[in-house]
GROMACS .gro file of C-alpha atoms in nm:
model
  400
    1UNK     CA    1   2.368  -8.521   5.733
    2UNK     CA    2   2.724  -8.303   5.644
    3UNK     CA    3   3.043  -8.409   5.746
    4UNK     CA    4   3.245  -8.351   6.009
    5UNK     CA    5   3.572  -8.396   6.180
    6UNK     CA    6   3.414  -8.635   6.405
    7UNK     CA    7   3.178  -8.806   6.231
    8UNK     CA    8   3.164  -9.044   5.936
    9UNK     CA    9   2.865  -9.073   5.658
   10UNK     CA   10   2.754  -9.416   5.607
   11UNK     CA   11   2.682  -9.448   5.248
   12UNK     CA   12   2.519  -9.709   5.041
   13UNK     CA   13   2.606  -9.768   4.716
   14UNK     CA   14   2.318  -9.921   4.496
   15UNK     CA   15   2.477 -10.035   4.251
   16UNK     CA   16   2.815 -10.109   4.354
   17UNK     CA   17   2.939 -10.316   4.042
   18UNK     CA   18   2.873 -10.078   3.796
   19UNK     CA   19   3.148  -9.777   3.697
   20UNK     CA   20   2.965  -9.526   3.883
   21UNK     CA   21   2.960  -9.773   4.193
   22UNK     CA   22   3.333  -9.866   4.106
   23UNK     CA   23   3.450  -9.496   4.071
   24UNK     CA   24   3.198  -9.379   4.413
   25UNK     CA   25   3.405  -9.639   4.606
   26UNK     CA   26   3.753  -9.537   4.448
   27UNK     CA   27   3.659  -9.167   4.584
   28UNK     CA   28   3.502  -9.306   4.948
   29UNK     CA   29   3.859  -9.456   4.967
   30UNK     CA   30   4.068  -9.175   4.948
   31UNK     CA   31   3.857  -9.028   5.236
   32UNK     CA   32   3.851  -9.289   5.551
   33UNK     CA   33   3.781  -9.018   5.809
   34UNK     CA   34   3.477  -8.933   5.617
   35UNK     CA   35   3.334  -9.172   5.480
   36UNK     CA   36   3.244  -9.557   5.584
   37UNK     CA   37   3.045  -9.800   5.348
   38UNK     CA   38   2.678  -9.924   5.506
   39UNK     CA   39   2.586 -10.150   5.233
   40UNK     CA   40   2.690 -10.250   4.848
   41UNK     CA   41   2.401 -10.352   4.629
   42UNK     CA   42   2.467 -10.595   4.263
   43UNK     CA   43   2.259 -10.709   3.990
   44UNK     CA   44   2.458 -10.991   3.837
   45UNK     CA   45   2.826 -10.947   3.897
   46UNK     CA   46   2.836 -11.181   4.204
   47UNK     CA   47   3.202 -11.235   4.192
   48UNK     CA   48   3.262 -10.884   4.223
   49UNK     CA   49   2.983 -10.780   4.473
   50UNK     CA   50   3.188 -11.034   4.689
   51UNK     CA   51   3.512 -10.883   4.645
   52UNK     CA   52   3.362 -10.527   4.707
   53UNK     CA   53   3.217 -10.696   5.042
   54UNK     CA   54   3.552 -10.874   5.128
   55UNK     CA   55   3.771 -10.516   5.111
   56UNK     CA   56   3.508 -10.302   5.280
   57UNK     CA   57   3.296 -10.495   5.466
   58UNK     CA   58   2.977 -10.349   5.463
   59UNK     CA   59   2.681 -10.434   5.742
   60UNK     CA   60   2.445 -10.533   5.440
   61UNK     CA   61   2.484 -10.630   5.083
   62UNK     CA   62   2.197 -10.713   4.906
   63UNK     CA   63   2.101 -10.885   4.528
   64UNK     CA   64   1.779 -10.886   4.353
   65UNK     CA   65   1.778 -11.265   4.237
   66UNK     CA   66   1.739 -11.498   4.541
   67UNK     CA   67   1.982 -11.744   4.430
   68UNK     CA   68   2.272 -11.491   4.373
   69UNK     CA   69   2.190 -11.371   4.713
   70UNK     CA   70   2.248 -11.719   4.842
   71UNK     CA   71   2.560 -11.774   4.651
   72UNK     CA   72   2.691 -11.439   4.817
   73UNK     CA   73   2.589 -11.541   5.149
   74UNK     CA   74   2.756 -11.898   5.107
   75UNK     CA   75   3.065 -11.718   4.943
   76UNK     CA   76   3.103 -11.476   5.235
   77UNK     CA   77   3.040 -11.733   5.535
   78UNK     CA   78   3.322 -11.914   5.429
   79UNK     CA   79   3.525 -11.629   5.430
   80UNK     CA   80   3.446 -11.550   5.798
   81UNK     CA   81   3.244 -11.210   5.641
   82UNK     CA   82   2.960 -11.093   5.920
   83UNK     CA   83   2.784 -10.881   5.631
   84UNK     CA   84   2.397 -10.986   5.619
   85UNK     CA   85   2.333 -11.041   5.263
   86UNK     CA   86   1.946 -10.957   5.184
   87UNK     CA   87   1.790 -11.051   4.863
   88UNK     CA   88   1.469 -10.896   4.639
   89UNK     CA   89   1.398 -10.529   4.489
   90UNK     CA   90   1.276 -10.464   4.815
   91UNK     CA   91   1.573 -10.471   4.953
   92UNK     CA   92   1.730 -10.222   4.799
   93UNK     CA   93   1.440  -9.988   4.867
   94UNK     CA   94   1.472 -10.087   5.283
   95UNK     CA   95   1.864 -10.042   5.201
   96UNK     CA   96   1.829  -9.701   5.060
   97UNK     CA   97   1.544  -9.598   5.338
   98UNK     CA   98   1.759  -9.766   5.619
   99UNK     CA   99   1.762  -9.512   5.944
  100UNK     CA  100   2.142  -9.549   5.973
  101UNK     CA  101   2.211  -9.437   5.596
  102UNK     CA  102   2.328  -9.121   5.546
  103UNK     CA  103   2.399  -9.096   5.188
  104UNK     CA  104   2.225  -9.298   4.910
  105UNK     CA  105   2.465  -9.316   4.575
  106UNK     CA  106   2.199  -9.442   4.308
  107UNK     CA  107   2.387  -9.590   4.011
  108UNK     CA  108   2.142  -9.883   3.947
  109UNK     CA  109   2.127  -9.883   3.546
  110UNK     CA  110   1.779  -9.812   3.371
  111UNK     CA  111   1.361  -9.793   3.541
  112UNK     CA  112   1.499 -10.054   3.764
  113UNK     CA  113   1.648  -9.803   3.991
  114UNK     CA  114   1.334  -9.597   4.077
  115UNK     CA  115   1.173  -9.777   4.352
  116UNK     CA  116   1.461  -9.741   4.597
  117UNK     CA  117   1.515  -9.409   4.394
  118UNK     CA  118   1.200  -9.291   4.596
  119UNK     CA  119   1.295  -9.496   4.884
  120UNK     CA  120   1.569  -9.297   4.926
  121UNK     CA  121   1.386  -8.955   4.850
  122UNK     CA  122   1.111  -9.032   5.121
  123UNK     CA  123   1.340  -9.093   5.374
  124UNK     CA  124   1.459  -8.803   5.307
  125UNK     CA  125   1.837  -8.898   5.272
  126UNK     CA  126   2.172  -8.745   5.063
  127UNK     CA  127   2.075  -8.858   4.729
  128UNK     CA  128   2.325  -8.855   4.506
  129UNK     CA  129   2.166  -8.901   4.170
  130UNK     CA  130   2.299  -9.115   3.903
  131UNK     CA  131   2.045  -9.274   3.782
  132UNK     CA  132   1.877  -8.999   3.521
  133UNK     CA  133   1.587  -9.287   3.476
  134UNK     CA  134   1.435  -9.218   3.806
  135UNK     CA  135   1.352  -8.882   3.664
  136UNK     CA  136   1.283  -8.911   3.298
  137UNK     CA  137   1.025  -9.170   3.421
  138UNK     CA  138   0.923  -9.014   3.765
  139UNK     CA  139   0.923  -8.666   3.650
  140UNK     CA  140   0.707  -8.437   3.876
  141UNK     CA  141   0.604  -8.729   4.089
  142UNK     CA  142   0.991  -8.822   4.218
  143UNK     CA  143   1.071  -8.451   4.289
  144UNK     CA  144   0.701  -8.450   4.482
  145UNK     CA  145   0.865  -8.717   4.676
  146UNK     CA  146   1.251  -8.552   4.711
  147UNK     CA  147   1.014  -8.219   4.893
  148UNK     CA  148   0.836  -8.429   5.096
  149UNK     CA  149   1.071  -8.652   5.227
  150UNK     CA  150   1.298  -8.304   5.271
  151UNK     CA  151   1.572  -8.511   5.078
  152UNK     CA  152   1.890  -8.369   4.956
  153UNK     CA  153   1.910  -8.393   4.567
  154UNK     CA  154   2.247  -8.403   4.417
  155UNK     CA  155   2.318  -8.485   4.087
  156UNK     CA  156   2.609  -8.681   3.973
  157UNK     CA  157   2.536  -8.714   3.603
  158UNK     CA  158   2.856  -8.486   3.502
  159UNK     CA  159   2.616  -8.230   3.274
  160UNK     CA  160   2.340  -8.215   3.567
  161UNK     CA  161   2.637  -8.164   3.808
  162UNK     CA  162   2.803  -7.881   3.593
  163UNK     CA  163   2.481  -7.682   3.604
  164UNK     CA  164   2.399  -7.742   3.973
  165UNK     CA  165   2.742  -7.595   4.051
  166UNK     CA  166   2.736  -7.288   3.835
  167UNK     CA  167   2.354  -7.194   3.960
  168UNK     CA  168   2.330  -6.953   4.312
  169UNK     CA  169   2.341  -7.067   4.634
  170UNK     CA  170   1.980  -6.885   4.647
  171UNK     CA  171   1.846  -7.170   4.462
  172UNK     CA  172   1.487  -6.980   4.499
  173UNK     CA  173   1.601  -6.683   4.252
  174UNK     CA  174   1.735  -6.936   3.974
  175UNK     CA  175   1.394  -6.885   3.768
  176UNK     CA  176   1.450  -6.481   3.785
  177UNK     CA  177   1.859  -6.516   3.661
  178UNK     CA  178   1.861  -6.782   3.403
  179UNK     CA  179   1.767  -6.762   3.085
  180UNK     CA  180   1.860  -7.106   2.936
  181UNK     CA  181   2.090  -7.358   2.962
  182UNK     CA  182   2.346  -7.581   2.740
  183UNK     CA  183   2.399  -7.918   2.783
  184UNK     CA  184   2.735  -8.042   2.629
  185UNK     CA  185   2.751  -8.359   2.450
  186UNK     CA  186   3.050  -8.535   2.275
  187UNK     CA  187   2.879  -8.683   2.044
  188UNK     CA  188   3.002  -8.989   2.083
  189UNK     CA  189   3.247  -9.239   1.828
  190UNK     CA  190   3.015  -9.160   1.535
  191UNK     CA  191   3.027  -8.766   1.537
  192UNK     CA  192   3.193  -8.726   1.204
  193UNK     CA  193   3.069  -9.125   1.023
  194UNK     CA  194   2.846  -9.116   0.716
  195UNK     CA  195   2.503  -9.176   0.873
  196UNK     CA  196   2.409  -9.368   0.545
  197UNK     CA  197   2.678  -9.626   0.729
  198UNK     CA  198   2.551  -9.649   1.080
  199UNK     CA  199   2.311  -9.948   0.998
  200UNK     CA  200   2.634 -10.142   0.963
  201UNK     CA  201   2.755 -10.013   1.326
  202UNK     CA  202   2.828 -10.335   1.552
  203UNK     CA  203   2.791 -10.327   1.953
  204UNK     CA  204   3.158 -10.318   1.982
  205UNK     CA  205   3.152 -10.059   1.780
  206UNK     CA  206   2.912  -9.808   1.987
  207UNK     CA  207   3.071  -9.925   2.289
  208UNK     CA  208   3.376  -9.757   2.212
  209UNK     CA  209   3.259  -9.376   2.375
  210UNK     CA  210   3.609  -9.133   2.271
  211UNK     CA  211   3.636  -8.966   2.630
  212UNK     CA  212   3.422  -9.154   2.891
  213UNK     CA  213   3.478  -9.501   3.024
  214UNK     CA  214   3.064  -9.600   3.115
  215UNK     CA  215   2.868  -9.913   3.059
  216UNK     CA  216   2.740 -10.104   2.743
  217UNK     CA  217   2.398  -9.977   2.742
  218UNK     CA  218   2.502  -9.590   2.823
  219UNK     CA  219   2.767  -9.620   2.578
  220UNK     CA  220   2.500  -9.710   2.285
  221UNK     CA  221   2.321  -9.409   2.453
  222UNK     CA  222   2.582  -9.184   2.418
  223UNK     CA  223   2.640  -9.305   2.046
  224UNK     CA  224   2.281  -9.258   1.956
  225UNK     CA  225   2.259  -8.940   2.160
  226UNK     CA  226   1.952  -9.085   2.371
  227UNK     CA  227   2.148  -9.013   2.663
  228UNK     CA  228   2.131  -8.650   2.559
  229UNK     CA  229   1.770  -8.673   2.521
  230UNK     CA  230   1.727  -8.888   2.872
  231UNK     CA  231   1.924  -8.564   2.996
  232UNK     CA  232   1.713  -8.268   2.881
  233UNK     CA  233   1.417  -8.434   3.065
  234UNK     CA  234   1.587  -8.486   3.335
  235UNK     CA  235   1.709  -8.103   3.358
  236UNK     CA  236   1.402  -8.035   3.307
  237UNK     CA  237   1.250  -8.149   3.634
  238UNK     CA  238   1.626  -8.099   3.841
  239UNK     CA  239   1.581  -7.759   3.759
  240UNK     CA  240   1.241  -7.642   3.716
  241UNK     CA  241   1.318  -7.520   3.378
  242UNK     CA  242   1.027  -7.517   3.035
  243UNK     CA  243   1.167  -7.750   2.787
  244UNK     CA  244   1.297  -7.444   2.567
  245UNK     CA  245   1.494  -7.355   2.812
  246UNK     CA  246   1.700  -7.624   2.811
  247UNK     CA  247   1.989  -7.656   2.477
  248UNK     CA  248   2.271  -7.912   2.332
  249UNK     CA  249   2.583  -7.821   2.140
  250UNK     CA  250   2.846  -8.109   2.071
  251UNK     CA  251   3.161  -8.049   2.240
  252UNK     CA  252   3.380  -8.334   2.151
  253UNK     CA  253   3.690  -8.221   2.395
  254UNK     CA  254   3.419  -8.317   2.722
  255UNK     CA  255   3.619  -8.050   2.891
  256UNK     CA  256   3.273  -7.781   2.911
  257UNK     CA  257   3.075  -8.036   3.091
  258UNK     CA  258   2.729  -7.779   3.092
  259UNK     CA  259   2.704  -7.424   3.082
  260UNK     CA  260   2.415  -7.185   3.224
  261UNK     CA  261   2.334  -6.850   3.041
  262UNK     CA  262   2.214  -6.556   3.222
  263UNK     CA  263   1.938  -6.290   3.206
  264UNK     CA  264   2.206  -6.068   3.125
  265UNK     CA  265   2.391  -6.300   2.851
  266UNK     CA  266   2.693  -6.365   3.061
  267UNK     CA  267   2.773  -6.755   3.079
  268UNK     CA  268   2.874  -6.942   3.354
  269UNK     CA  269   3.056  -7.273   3.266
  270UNK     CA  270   3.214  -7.620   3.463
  271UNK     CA  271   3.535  -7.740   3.311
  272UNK     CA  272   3.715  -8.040   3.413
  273UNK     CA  273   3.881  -8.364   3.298
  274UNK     CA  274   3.638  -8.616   3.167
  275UNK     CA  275   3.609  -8.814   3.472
  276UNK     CA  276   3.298  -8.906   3.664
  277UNK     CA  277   3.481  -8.913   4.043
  278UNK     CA  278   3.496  -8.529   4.018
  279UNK     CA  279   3.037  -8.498   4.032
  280UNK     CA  280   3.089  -8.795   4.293
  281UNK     CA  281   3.299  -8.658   4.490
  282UNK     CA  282   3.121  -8.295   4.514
  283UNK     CA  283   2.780  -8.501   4.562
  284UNK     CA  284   2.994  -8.681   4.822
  285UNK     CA  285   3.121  -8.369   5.004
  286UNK     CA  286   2.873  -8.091   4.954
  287UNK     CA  287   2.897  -7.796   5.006
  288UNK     CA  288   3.292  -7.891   5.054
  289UNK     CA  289   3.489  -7.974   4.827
  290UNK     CA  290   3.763  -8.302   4.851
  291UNK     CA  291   4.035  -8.419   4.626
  292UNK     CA  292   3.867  -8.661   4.397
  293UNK     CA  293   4.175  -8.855   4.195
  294UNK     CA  294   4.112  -8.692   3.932
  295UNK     CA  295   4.339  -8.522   3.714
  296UNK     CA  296   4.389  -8.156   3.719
  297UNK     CA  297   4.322  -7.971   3.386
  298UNK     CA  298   4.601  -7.860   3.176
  299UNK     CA  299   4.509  -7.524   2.952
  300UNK     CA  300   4.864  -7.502   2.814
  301UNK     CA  301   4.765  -7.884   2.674
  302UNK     CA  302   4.462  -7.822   2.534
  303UNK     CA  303   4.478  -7.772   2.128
  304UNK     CA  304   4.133  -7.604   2.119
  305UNK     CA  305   3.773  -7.608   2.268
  306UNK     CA  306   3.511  -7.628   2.003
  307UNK     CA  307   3.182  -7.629   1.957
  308UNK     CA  308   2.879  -7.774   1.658
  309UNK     CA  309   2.509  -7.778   1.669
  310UNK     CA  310   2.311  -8.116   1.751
  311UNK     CA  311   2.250  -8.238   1.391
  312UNK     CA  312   1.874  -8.389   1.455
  313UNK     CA  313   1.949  -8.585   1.105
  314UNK     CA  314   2.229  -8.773   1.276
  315UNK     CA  315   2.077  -8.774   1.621
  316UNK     CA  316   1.702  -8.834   1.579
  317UNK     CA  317   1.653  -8.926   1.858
  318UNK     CA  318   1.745  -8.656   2.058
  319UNK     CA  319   1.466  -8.467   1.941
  320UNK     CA  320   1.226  -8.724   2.084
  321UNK     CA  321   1.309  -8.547   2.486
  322UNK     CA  322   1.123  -8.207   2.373
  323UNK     CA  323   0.801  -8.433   2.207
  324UNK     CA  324   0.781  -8.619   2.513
  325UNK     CA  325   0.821  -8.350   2.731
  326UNK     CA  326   0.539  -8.157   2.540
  327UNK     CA  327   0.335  -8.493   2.601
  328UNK     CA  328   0.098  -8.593   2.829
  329UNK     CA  329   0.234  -8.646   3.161
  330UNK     CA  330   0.425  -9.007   3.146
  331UNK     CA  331   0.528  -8.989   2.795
  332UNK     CA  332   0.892  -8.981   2.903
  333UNK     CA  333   0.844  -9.300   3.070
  334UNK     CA  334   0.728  -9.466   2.782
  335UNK     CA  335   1.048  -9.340   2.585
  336UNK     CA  336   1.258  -9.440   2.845
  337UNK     CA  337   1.129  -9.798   2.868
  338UNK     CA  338   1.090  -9.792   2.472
  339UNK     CA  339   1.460  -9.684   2.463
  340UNK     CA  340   1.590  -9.986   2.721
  341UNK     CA  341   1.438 -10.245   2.506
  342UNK     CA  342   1.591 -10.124   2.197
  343UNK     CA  343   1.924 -10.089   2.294
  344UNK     CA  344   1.915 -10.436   2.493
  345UNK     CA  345   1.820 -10.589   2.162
  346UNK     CA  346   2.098 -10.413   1.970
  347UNK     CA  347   2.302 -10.526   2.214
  348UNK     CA  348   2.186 -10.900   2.200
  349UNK     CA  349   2.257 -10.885   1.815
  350UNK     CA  350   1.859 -10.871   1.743
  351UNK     CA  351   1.830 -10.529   1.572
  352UNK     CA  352   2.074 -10.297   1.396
  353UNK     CA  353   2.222  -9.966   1.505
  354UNK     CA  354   1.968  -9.756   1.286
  355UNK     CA  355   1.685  -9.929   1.428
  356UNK     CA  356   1.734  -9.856   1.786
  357UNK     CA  357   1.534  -9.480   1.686
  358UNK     CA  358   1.258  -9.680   1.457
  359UNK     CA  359   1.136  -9.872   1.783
  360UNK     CA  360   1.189  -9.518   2.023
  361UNK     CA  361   0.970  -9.316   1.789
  362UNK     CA  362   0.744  -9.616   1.684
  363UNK     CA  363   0.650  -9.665   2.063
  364UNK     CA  364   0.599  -9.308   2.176
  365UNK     CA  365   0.390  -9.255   1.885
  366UNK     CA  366   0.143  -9.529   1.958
  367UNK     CA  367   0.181  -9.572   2.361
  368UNK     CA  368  -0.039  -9.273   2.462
  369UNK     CA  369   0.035  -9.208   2.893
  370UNK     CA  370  -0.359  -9.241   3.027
  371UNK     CA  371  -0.456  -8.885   3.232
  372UNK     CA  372  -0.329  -9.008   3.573
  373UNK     CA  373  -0.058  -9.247   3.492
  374UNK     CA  374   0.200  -9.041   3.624
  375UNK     CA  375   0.050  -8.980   3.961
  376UNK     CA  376   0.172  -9.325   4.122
  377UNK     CA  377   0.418  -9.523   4.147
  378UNK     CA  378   0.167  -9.814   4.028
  379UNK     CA  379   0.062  -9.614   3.778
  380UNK     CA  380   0.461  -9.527   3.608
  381UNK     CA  381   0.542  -9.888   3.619
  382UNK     CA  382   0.230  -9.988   3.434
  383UNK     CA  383   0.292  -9.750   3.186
  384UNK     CA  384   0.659  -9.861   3.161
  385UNK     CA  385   0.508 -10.212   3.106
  386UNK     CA  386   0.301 -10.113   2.857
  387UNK     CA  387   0.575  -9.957   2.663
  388UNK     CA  388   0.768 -10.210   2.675
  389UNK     CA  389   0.561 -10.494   2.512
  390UNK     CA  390   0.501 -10.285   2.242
  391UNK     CA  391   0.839 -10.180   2.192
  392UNK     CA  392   0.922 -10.541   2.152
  393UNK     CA  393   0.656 -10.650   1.937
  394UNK     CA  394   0.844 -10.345   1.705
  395UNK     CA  395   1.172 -10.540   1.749
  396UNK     CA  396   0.995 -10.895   1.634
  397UNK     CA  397   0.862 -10.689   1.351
  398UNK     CA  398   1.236 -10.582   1.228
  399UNK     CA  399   1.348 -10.975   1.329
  400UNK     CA  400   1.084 -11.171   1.084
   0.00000   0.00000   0.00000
């Protein structure tokens, strides 16, 4: 459904909490004529799922732990609140399917997203695309489900954006004018450390991205360069592209957000400040265009733009999206899931920094996707179950 003078999309934010849900509202804000907030969807920040609900006061809001949802509930009864507060992963999915939805903002963090992911798709709603999981572990299956649903895809990861703006309108003749494309990549707080010193690297210490302000466990990504990796598969399937099609270069200004290179060698590049409202707000608005509170870009401030190759040495791990794309069908899923465990258990203090790569390339090596696990739902989330108990029997192994 597009915008118009008259009439408002109703949007629902899975999510909400997070700083993609945080910045989606900021931009939502600055538009009140276009924009009004269905429903608001949390994982564990109660307290500020119920502030969310108390300034825009949604017609659902919905949890995935039962007694969070009745805390919320309680919390916004007493404060006279009429929003019906629903509880369970299937929830979200009747959230994100919901017949008076318009616009579905997925920013839940990690697999966890993909059922109302594909909710969303089959409905065949505005999907704005935030979650890169519900790719690198759907793969061929979610975009079967985007086409038949007749969903609109839009991605908001800044990279996936930055392509999807410089491509044709003809989307149809992309395949005859591209030759390849470049993903940018910052390369996080570590670019230019010793990588004989990263096992001494402490959570704080990944956490603290140069240029982007994102979550703990995309932060790590972003340090290890698995969100790079988590991105190439995911271009892959956005864009119908063969995995050597797709490129990184570090660009540590995060002003180039992606580039796409032509049959004919010319490039076509996004530039922008480093802030994610400016991919939410063009998912928001497309075609249009809106003022996103973001600031402009200043040339005459900018010392220089530059550009190094993606040392595999220092970033193993990014080499692990073209083996798993060459893979049997579900492979991704198992790095994904592989990937989540890791980085939950560097986070919890359990594993070092280095190790977070030992348990990636230790689980795709010995969790083999069965012919036909990709084809379902059922058969993904097995898969991503299977990955992930042997991903943490690696991370007891490193613990004894």
């Amino acid at each position: 459904m597009s915008p118009t003078h008259n009439t408002r999309q109703r949007v629902c934010v899975l999510g909400s909490t997070g700083s993609i849900g945080v910045s989606t509202l900021d931009v939502i804000a600055r538009h009140p004529d276009r924009f009004e907030v269905f429903a608001l969807t949390g994982a564990s920040r109660v307290d500020e799922l119920a502030q969310q609900c108390l300034q825009w006061k949604p017609r659902f809001a919905a949890t995935p732990d039962a007694a969070r949802a009745a805390a919320l509930r309680e919390r916004l009864k007493r404060e006279g609140l009429r929003t019906e507060v629903l509880a369970g992963e299937q929830a979200l999915d009747e959230l994100a399917a919901h017949p008076d939805v318009d616009a579905v903002m997925a920013a839940i963090v990690g697999a966890a997203g993909l059922s109302s992911c594909l909710a969303a798709a089959r409905a065949g709603k505005r999907l704005l695309l935030a979650n890169k999981e519900a790719l690198v572990v759907g793969g061929a299956f979610f975009m079967n489900a985007v086409k038949a649903g007749g969903a609109t895809l839009l991605p908001i990861d800044s990279e996936h954006s930055a392509i999807f703006q410089c491509l044709p309108e003809d989307r149809g003749s992309w395949a005859s004018r591209i030759d390849h494309i470049v993903l940018t990549a910052s390369g996080g707080p570590f670019r230019t450390r010793d990588p004989a010193t990263l096992r001494e690297v402490t959570p704080d210490q990944a956490c603290a991205h140069p240029n982007w302000v994102m979550g703990r466990k995309i932060s790590v990504d972003s340090a290890t360069m698995m969100n790079k990796a988590l991105e190439v598969i995911e271009a892959r399937w956005l864009f119908d592209l063969a995995p050597e099609q797709i490129r990184v270069v570090l660009h540590p200004q995060s002003i180039i957000h992606s580039m796409v290179v032509c049959r004919d060698n010319s490039v076509l590049a996004q530039l922008g400040t480093p802030d994610m409202r400016v991919p939410i707000a063009y998912g928001l608005s497309f075609p249009q265009r809106i003022e996103s509170g973001a600031s402009q870009l200043d040339f005459t401030a900018l010392a220089a733009l530059s550009f190094e190759p993606a040392d595999f040495l220092r970033y193993p791990g990014l080499a692990l999206a073209w083996e798993a794309l060459r893979a049997a069908p579900g492979s991704t899923a198992v790095l994904n899931a592989a990937n989540e465990e890791a980085v939950a258990a560097f986070l919890g203090g359990t594993i070092r920094f280095d190790q977070i790569h030992s348990v990636n390339a230790g689980t795709v090596e010995h969790v083999v996707a069965p012919q036909g696990a990709a084809a379902s739902l059922d058969g993904l989330l097995g898969l991503d179950a299977q990955a992930r108990r042997h991903a943490r029997q690696l991370i007891q192994g490193f613990t004894r």
